Structures are given as structure tokens and as C-alpha cells.
Coordinates of C-alpha atoms in Angstrom, one line a residue:
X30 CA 0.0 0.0 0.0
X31 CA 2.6 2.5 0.8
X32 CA 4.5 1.5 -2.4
X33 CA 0.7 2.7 -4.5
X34 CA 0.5 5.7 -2.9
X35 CA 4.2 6.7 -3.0
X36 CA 4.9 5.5 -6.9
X37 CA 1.5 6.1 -8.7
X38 CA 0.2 8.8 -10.6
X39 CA -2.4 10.4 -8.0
X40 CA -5.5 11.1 -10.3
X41 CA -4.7 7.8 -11.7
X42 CA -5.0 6.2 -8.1
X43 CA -8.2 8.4 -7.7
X44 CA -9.5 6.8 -10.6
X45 CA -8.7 3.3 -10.2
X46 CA -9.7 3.4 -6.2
X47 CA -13.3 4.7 -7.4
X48 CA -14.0 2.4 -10.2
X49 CA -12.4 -0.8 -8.1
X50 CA -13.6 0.0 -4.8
X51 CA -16.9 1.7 -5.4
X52 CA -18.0 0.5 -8.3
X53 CA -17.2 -2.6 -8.6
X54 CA -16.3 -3.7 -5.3
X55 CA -19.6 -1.9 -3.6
X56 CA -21.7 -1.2 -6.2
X57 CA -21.3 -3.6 -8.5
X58 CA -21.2 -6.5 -6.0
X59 CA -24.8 -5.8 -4.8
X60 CA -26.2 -5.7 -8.7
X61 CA -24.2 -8.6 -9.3
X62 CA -26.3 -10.6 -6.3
X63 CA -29.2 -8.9 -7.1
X64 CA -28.9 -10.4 -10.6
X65 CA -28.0 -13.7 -9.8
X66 CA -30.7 -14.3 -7.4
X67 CA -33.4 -13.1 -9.9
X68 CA -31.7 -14.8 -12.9
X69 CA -30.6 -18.0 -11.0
X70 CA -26.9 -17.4 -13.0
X71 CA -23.5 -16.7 -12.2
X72 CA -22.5 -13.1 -12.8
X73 CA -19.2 -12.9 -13.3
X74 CA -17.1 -9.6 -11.7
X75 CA -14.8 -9.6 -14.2
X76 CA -14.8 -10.5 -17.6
X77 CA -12.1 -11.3 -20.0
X78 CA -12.3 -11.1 -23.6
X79 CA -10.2 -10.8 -26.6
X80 CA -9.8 -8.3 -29.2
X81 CA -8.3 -9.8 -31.4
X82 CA -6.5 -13.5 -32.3
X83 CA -3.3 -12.2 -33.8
X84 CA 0.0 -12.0 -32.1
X85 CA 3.2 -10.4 -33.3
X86 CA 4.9 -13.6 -31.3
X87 CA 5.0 -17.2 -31.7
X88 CA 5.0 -18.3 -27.9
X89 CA 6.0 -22.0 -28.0
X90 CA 2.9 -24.3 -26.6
X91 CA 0.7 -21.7 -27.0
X92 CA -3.1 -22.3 -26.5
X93 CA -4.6 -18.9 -27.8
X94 CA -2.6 -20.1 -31.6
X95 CA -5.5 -22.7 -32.0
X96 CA -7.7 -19.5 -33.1
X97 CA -5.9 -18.6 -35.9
X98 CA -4.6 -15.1 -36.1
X99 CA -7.4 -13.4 -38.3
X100 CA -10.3 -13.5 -36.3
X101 CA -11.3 -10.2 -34.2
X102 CA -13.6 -8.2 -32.4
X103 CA -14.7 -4.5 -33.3
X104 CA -15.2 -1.7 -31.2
X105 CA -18.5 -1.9 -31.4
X106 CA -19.0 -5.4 -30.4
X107 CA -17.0 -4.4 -27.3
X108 CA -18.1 -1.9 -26.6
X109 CA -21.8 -4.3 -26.0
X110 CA -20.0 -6.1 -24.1
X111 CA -19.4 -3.9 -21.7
X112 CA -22.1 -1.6 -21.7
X113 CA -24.9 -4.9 -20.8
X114 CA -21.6 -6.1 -18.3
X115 CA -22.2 -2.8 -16.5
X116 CA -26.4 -3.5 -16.4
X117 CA -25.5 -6.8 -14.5
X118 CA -22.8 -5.1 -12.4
X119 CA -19.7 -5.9 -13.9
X120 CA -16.8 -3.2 -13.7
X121 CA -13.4 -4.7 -14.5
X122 CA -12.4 -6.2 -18.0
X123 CA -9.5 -7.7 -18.9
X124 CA -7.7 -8.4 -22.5
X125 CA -5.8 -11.1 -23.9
X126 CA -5.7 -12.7 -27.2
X127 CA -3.8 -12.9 -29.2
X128 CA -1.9 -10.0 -28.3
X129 CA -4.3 -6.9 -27.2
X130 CA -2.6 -4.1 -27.6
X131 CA -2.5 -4.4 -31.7
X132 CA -5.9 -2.7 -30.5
X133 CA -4.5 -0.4 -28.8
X134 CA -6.2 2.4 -30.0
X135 CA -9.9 0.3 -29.8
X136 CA -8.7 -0.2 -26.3
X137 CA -7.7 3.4 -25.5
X138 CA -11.6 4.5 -26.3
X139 CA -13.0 1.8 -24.8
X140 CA -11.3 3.1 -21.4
X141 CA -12.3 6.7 -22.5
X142 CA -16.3 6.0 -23.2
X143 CA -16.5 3.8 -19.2
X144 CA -14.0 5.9 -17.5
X145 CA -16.2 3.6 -14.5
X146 CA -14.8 0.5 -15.2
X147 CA -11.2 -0.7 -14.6
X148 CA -9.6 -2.4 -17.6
X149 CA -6.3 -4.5 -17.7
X150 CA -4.5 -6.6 -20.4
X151 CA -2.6 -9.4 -20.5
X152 CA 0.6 -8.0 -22.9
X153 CA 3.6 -9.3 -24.3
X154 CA 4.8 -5.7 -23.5
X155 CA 6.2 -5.3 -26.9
X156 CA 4.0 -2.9 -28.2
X157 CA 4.1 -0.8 -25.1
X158 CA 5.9 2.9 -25.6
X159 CA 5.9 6.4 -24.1
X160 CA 2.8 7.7 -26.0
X161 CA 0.9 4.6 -25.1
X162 CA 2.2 5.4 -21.4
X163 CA 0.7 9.1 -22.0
X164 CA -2.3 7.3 -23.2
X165 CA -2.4 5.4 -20.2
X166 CA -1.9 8.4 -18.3
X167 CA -4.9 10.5 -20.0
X168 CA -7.5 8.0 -19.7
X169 CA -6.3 7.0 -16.2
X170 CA -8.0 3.2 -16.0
X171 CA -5.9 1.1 -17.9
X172 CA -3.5 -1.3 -15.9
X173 CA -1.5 -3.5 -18.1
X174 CA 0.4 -7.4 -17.0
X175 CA 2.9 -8.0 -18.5
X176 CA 3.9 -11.6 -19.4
X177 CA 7.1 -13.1 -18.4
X178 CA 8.6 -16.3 -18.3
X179 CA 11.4 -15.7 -15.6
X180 CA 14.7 -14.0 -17.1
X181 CA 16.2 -13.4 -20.5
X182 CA 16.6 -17.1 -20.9
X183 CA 13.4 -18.6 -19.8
X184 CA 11.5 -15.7 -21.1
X185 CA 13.4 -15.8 -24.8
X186 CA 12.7 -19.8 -25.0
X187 CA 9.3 -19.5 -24.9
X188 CA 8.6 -16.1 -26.8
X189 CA 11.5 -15.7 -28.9
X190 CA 15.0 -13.9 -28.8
X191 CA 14.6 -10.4 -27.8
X192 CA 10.9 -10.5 -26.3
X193 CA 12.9 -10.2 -22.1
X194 CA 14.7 -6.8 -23.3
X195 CA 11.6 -5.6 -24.6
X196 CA 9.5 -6.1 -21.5
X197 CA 12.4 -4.7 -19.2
X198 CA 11.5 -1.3 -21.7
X199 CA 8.2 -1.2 -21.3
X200 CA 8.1 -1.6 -17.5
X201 CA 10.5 1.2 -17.3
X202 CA 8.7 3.6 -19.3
X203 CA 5.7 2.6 -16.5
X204 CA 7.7 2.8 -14.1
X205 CA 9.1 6.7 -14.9
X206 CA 5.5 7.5 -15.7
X207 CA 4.6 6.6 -12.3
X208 CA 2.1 4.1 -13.8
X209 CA 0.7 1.0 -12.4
X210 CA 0.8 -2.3 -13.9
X211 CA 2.0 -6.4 -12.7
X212 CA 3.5 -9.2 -13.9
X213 CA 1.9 -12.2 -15.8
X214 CA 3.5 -15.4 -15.3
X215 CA 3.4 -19.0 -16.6
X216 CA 5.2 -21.6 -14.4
X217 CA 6.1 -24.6 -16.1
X218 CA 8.4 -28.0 -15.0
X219 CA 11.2 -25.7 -17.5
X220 CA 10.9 -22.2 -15.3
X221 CA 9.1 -23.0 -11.7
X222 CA 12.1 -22.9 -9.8
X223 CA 12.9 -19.5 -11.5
X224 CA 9.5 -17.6 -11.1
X225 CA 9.2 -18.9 -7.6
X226 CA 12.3 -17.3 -6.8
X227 CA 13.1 -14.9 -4.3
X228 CA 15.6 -13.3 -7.1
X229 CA 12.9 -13.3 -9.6
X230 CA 10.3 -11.5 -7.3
X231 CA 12.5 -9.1 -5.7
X232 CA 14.3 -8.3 -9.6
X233 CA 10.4 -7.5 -10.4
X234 CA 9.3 -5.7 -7.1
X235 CA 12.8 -3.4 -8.3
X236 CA 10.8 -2.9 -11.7
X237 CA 7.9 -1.2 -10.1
X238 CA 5.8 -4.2 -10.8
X239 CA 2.4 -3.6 -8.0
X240 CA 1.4 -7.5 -8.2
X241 CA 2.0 -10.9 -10.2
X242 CA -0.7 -13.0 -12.1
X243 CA 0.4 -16.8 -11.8
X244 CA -0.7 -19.3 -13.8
X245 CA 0.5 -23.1 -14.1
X246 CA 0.9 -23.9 -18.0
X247 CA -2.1 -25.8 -19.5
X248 CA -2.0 -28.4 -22.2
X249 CA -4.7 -27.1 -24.3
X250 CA -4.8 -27.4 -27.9
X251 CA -3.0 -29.4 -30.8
X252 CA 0.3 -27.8 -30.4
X253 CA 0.6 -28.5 -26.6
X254 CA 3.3 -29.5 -25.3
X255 CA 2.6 -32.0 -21.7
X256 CA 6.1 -32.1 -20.9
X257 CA 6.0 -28.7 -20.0
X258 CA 2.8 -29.0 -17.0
X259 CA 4.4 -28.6 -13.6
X260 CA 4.9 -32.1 -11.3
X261 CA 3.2 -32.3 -8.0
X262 CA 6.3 -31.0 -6.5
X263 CA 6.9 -28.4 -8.1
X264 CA 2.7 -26.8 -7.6
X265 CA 3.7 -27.4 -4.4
X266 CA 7.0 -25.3 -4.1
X267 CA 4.5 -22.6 -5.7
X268 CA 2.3 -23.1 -3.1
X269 CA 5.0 -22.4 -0.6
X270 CA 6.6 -19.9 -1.6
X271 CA 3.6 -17.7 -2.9
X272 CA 2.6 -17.6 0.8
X273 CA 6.0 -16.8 2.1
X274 CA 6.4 -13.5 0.0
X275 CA 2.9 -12.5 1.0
X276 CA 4.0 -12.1 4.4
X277 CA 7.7 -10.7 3.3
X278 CA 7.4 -8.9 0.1
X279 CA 5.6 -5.7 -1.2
X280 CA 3.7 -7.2 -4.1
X281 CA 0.1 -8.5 -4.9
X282 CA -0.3 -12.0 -5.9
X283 CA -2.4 -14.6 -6.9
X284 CA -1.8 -17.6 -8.1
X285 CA -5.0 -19.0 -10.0
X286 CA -4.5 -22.8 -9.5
X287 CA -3.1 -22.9 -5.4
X288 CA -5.2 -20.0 -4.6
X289 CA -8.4 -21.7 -4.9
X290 CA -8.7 -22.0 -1.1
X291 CA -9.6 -18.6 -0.4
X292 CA -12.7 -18.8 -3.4
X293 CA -14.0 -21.7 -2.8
X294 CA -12.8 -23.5 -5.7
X295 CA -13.4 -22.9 -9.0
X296 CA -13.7 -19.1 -10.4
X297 CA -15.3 -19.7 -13.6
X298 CA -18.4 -20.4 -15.9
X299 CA -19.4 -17.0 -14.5
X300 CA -19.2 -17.4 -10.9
X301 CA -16.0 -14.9 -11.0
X302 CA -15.7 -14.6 -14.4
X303 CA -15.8 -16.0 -17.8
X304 CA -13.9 -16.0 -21.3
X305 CA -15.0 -14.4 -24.6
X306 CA -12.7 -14.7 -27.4
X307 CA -12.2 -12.9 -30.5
X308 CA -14.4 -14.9 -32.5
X309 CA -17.9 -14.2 -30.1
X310 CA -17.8 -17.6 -28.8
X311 CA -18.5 -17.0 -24.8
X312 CA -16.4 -19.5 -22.9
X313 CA -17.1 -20.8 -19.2
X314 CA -12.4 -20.2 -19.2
X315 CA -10.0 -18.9 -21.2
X316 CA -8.5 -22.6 -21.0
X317 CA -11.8 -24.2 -21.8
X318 CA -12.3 -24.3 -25.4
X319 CA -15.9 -25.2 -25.7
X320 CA -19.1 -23.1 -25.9
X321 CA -22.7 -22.8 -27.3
X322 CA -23.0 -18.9 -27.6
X323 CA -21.7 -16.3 -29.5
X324 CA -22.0 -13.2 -28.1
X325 CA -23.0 -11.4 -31.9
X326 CA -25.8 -13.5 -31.7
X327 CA -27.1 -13.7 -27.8
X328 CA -27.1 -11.4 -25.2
X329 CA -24.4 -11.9 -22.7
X330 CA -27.4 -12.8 -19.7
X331 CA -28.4 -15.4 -22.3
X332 CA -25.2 -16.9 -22.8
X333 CA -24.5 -17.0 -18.9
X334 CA -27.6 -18.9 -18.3
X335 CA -26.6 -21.2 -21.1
X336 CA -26.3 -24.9 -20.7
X337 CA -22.5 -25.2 -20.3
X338 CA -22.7 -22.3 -18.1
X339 CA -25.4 -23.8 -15.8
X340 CA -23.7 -26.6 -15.2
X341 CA -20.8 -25.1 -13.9
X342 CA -23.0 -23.2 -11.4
X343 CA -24.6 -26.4 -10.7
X344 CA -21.3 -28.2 -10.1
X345 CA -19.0 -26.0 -8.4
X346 CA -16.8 -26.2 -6.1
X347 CA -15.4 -29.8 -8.7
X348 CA -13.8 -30.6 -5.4
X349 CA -14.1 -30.5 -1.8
X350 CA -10.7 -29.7 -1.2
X351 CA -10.3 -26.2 -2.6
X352 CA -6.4 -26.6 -3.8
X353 CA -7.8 -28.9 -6.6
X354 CA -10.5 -26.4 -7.6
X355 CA -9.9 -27.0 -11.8
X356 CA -12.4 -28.9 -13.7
X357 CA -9.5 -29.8 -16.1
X358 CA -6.2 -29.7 -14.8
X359 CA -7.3 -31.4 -11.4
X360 CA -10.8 -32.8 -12.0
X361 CA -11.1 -34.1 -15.5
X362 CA -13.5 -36.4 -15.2
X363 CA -16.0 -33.3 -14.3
X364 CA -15.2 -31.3 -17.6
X365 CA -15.5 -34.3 -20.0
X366 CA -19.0 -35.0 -18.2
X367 CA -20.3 -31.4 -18.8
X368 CA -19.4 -31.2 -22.4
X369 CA -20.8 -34.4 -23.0
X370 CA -24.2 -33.5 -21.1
X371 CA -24.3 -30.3 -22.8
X372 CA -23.2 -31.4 -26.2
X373 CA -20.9 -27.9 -26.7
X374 CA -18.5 -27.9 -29.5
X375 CA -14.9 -26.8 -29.7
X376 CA -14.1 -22.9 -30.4
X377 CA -10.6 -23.8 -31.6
X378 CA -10.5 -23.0 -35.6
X379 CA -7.1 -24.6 -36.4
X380 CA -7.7 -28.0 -35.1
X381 CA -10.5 -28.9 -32.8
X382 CA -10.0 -30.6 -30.2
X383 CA -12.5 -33.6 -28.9
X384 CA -12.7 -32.8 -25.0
X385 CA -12.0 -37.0 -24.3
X386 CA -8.5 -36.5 -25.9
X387 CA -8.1 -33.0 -24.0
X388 CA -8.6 -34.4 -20.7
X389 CA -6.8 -37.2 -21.2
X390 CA -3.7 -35.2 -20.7
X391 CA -4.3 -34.5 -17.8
X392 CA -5.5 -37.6 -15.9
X393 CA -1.7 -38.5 -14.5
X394 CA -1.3 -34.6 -13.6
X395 CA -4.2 -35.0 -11.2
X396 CA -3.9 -37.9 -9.9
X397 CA -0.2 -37.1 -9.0
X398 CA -1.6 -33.8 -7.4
X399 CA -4.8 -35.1 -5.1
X400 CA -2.4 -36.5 -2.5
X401 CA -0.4 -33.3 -2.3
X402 CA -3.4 -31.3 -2.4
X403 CA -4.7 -33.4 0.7
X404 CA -1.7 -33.4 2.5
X405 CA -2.0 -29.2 2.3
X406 CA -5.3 -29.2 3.3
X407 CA -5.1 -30.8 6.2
X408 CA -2.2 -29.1 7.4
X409 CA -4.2 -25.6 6.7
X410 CA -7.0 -27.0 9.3
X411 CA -4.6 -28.1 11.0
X412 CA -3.1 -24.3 11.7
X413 CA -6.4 -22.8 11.5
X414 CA -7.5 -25.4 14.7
X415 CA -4.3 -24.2 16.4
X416 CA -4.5 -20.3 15.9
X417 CA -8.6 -20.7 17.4

């Protein structure tokens, strides 16, 4: 907190504390209940869609590739989407892709016409420069993540030779601005021991980065690569040391996968928030690949009480114990049941991919992790026993 109010832009803090606090975290939360209750749906607080498919990378394993790179989503069909998010209480949106930010501009006016919502991108960085900075600072409610893969060497294997230098320039352009923005990072069995790190956090703490997305790499797609999904022990060195620099470090984190513990489970098919990629087709995650609605053709209520979507509400938490909260990467059984039942089809557009097969990928993943999980689980009750 001190670090927010001593590095950041003050009428950008103003801005961001009104449209995150009030808005979305007062506001917003009670339309959000009011909705759900009346509608019987999930109504997500954030959603995340993408502007477009392209990419000026080639990220090796890749999941957002199996769109293709030509498919996109104009400013007007955005624009929809957040103007009916706002009716249902919905004030933060977030962009991936593809890479975002070759909409910059689309992006820029979207922050400009709901200077009440809070919007954030997931961004190779690349494309980041001084007069997007000054862009940043005009509209005042745009807080970018930039992805990163560890160092020059992890970062540069997975997104190509150069790609590390060129984040280290866009975070310090942020950084002299007095902007804020994060991190966004994939562990993997090639990097974990690097982005759980204390070197790596404190080396992006010293960048002026205000918190870190986590995320454990996925095996979705044709071009996936299982090799690369984390072992037991290394989620739970995550786990670990995610905690530790809670306590010790000035940065905001969450990591999507061993977080689940402090949201019940699962965050979404709605419930938290939901996926809607550059083709239309609205997505319970942006790992889940399967859908019934396009959001050209339905209205964003209708897709959230759609079948697939239902039956996440219906089914979550997957799990009891919270640390396996995934439908997929810990549960698999439970996605493959809810496609079937709902008979969804795959959004990919390279190469389809039949959920059976996806799943199957990761059975040995989750079994390898259910004993682990337990094992944490019971030593949390354990400590939450001892500190009553």
C-alpha cells in the first residue's frame, strides 16, 4: 500500500480506487447478487475477452494459436459487451488474445467511453511505448500485465529472442511514468524454480511491478506440449513460496491454480468470471475451449444462463478440497462429463480438439496432485485449529 501511494500517478490512483472500490467492489457486488438471485446465473465480476486472435509472437505451446490469427472483435461489439456487463454489475475487464494491444487504440476508447470500469491486459509488452504510457496516463484506468517467463533465458525460449529486453523497456517507461501495472507469469516443469524465486520477485518488485498473475501452463490445444505442465512437487513449491512472499514482500499476488482456497474453488463459468474470445464464442475459461454462444448473436445474460454455463454453477466447487479447484487440470472427469451433457462444441478453428483427448492429458497430472493437495489441506486445518 505504501509503495501505491508513494509511486503512482495520483488522479490515476483516484480513478482506479473509485472504479475498483466503489464501483465494482460496492456497487457492483450488490447488482451482481441482485442479478444472480433473480436470474438463477452466475454473474461474473470480471470478464475477459479478446480483441483480437493475432499475435506479433510465436509463444511456443501456445493455447490462444488454435484460433488462428485473423479472427477479431470490433469496437462496437466491445463496446456491447461492456455496456450490458455494466447492467448486471460488472466493472473490471481484462484483455488477452492474441496480443491486445495491436488494439491499442480500440482499447484506449473503450477506457475513455466507461471511465467507471477498470480495464487490464494481458501484454507481451512489446508494443508498449511512451505515448501509449501518455495514453495510459490520460485515460487514467488502464492497468496492463505484462507476461514473463522468468529471465532473458526462460522468457526468450518460450517467446522468442529479444521479447525479455523488450518487456524490461516497457516496465520502465511505467515505471518513470509513475504508472501502475503487474507481472503475468506462466510456471512450467522448464521455469518454476525461476518464477518462484526470491531473485525473480525481488528483480520484479525493483521494476515497479504492483502485483503478479500466476498461472500453471495448461495443455490445451493441438500444439501442446505436456512435458512442459508442472509435477506435484513443483505446484507445491509454488504453493510455498507464494505464501512466504505474502508475508515478506511488497507485491500483490495470486496464483489462479493454489489460490483456490480462499474462493471456494473454481472461479469460472461466471461465478468470478468468464472468457470471450475474438471470434464471439462466450467461454465458461479462457483454458476451456468449448461453448454454445456467440455473443453477436445472444445477449451476454443469455449466454451465462446457457447450458454449459449452468452446469458449472450447478457443479461447483469440482472438489471439496479447494487446492484442486480446476475442472481440467485437477478434476477431469468433471469437464468431459459437462461437455458431453451439454453437447458444446470446440471454439478452436485450427484444429478442434475432442474434449475426451483434452482431458486425457491431464488424468496423470491430477492424480499425482490429489495427495499433495490433501496433505495441504489438512495441514491448513490443522493451523487454522491451532491459531482458534
Amino acid at each position: 500500500m505504501k509503495s501505491i501511494y508513494t509511486n503512482i500517478d495520483t488522479d490515476v490512483l483516484k480513478k482506479l480506487f473509485e472504479n475498483f472500490v466503489l464501483n465494482s467492489g460496492i456497487l457492483g457486488r450488490r447488482l451482481r447478487n441482485e442479478v444472480s438471485k433473480k436470474e438463477d446465473c452466475n454473474i461474473p465480476w470480471a470478464i475477459l475477452m479478446d480483441p483480437t486472435s493475432a499475435c506479433n509472437l510465436h509463444c511456443l505451446g501456445c493455447w490462444a494459436a488454435q484460433y488462428g490469427d485473423r479472427l477479431s472483435l470490433d469496437l462496437e461489439t466491445l463496446d456491447s459487451i461492456v455496456r450490458q456487463g455494466k447492467e448486471l454489475g460488472t466493472y473490471v475487464y481484462l484483455f488477452s488474445g492474441g496480443e491486445p494491444l495491436l488494439r491499442k487504440e480500440d482499447i484506449l476508447e473503450l477506457c475513455a467511453r466507461h471511465d467507471d470500469c477498470v480495464f487490464s491486459a494481458f501484454t507481451n509488452g512489446t508494443l508498449i511505448d511512451s505515448k501509449f504510457a501518455d495514453d495510459m496516463l490520460r485515460v487514467k484506468n488502464f492497468v496492463p500485465a505484462i507476461s514473463v517467463e522468468g529471465f532473458e533465458e526462460e522468457t526468450d525460449m518460450r517467446r522468442g529472442e529479444g521479447t525479455y529486453q523488450a518487456v524490461l523497456q516497457a516496465m520502465s517507461i511505467l515505471k518513470e511514468k509513475r504508472l501502475p501495472f503487474g507481472f503475468s507469469a506462466c510456471y512450467h516443469r522448464k521455469n518454476t524454480s525461476v518464477i518462484g524465486s526470491e531473485t525473480f520477485f525481488d528483480d520484479m518488485i525493483e521494476r515497479g511491478c504492483l502485483f503478479g498473475w500466476l498461472f500453471t501452463y495448461m495443455p490445451v490445444g493441438k500444439d501442446a506440449i505436456p512435458d512442459l505442465m508442472v509435477t506435484a512437487e513443483q505446484r507445491e513449491f509454488m504453493y510455498w513460496k507464494i505464501r512466504e512472499y505474502r508475508r515478506t514482500k511488497p507485491i500483490f499476488t495470486l496464483d489462479f491454480w493454489n489460490d483456490g482456497e480462499y474462493v471456494e474453488g473454481c472461479i469460472a463459468g461466471g461465478r468470478r468470471y468468464l472468457h470471450i474470445n475474438a471470434a464471439g464464442d462466450v467461454e465458461p475459461c479462457a483454458f476451456i475451449h468449448y461453448a454454445s454462444s456467440n455473443i453477436k448473436e445472444t445477449t451476454l445474460l443469455e449466454a451465462l444462463k446457457s447450458p454449459i454455463f449452468q452446469e458449472y454453477r450447478r457443479n461447483q466447487p469440482f472438489n471439496s478440497n479447494h487446492l484442486r479447484p480446476c475442472p481440467l487440470l485437477d478434476n477431469p472427469d468433471r469437464l468431459a462429463s459437462m461437455v458431453h451433457k451439454t453437447h458444446v462444441v470446440s471454439t478452436e478453428l485450427v484444429s478442434p480438439e475432442d474434449v475426451d483427448d483434452l482431458t486425457a492429458k491431464c488424468v496423470s497430472t491430477a492424480q499425482a496432485w490429489a495427495p499433495v493437495a490433501q496433505k495441504l489441506m489438512d495441514g491448513t486445518a490443522e493451523r487454522e485449529n491451532n491459531r482458534d
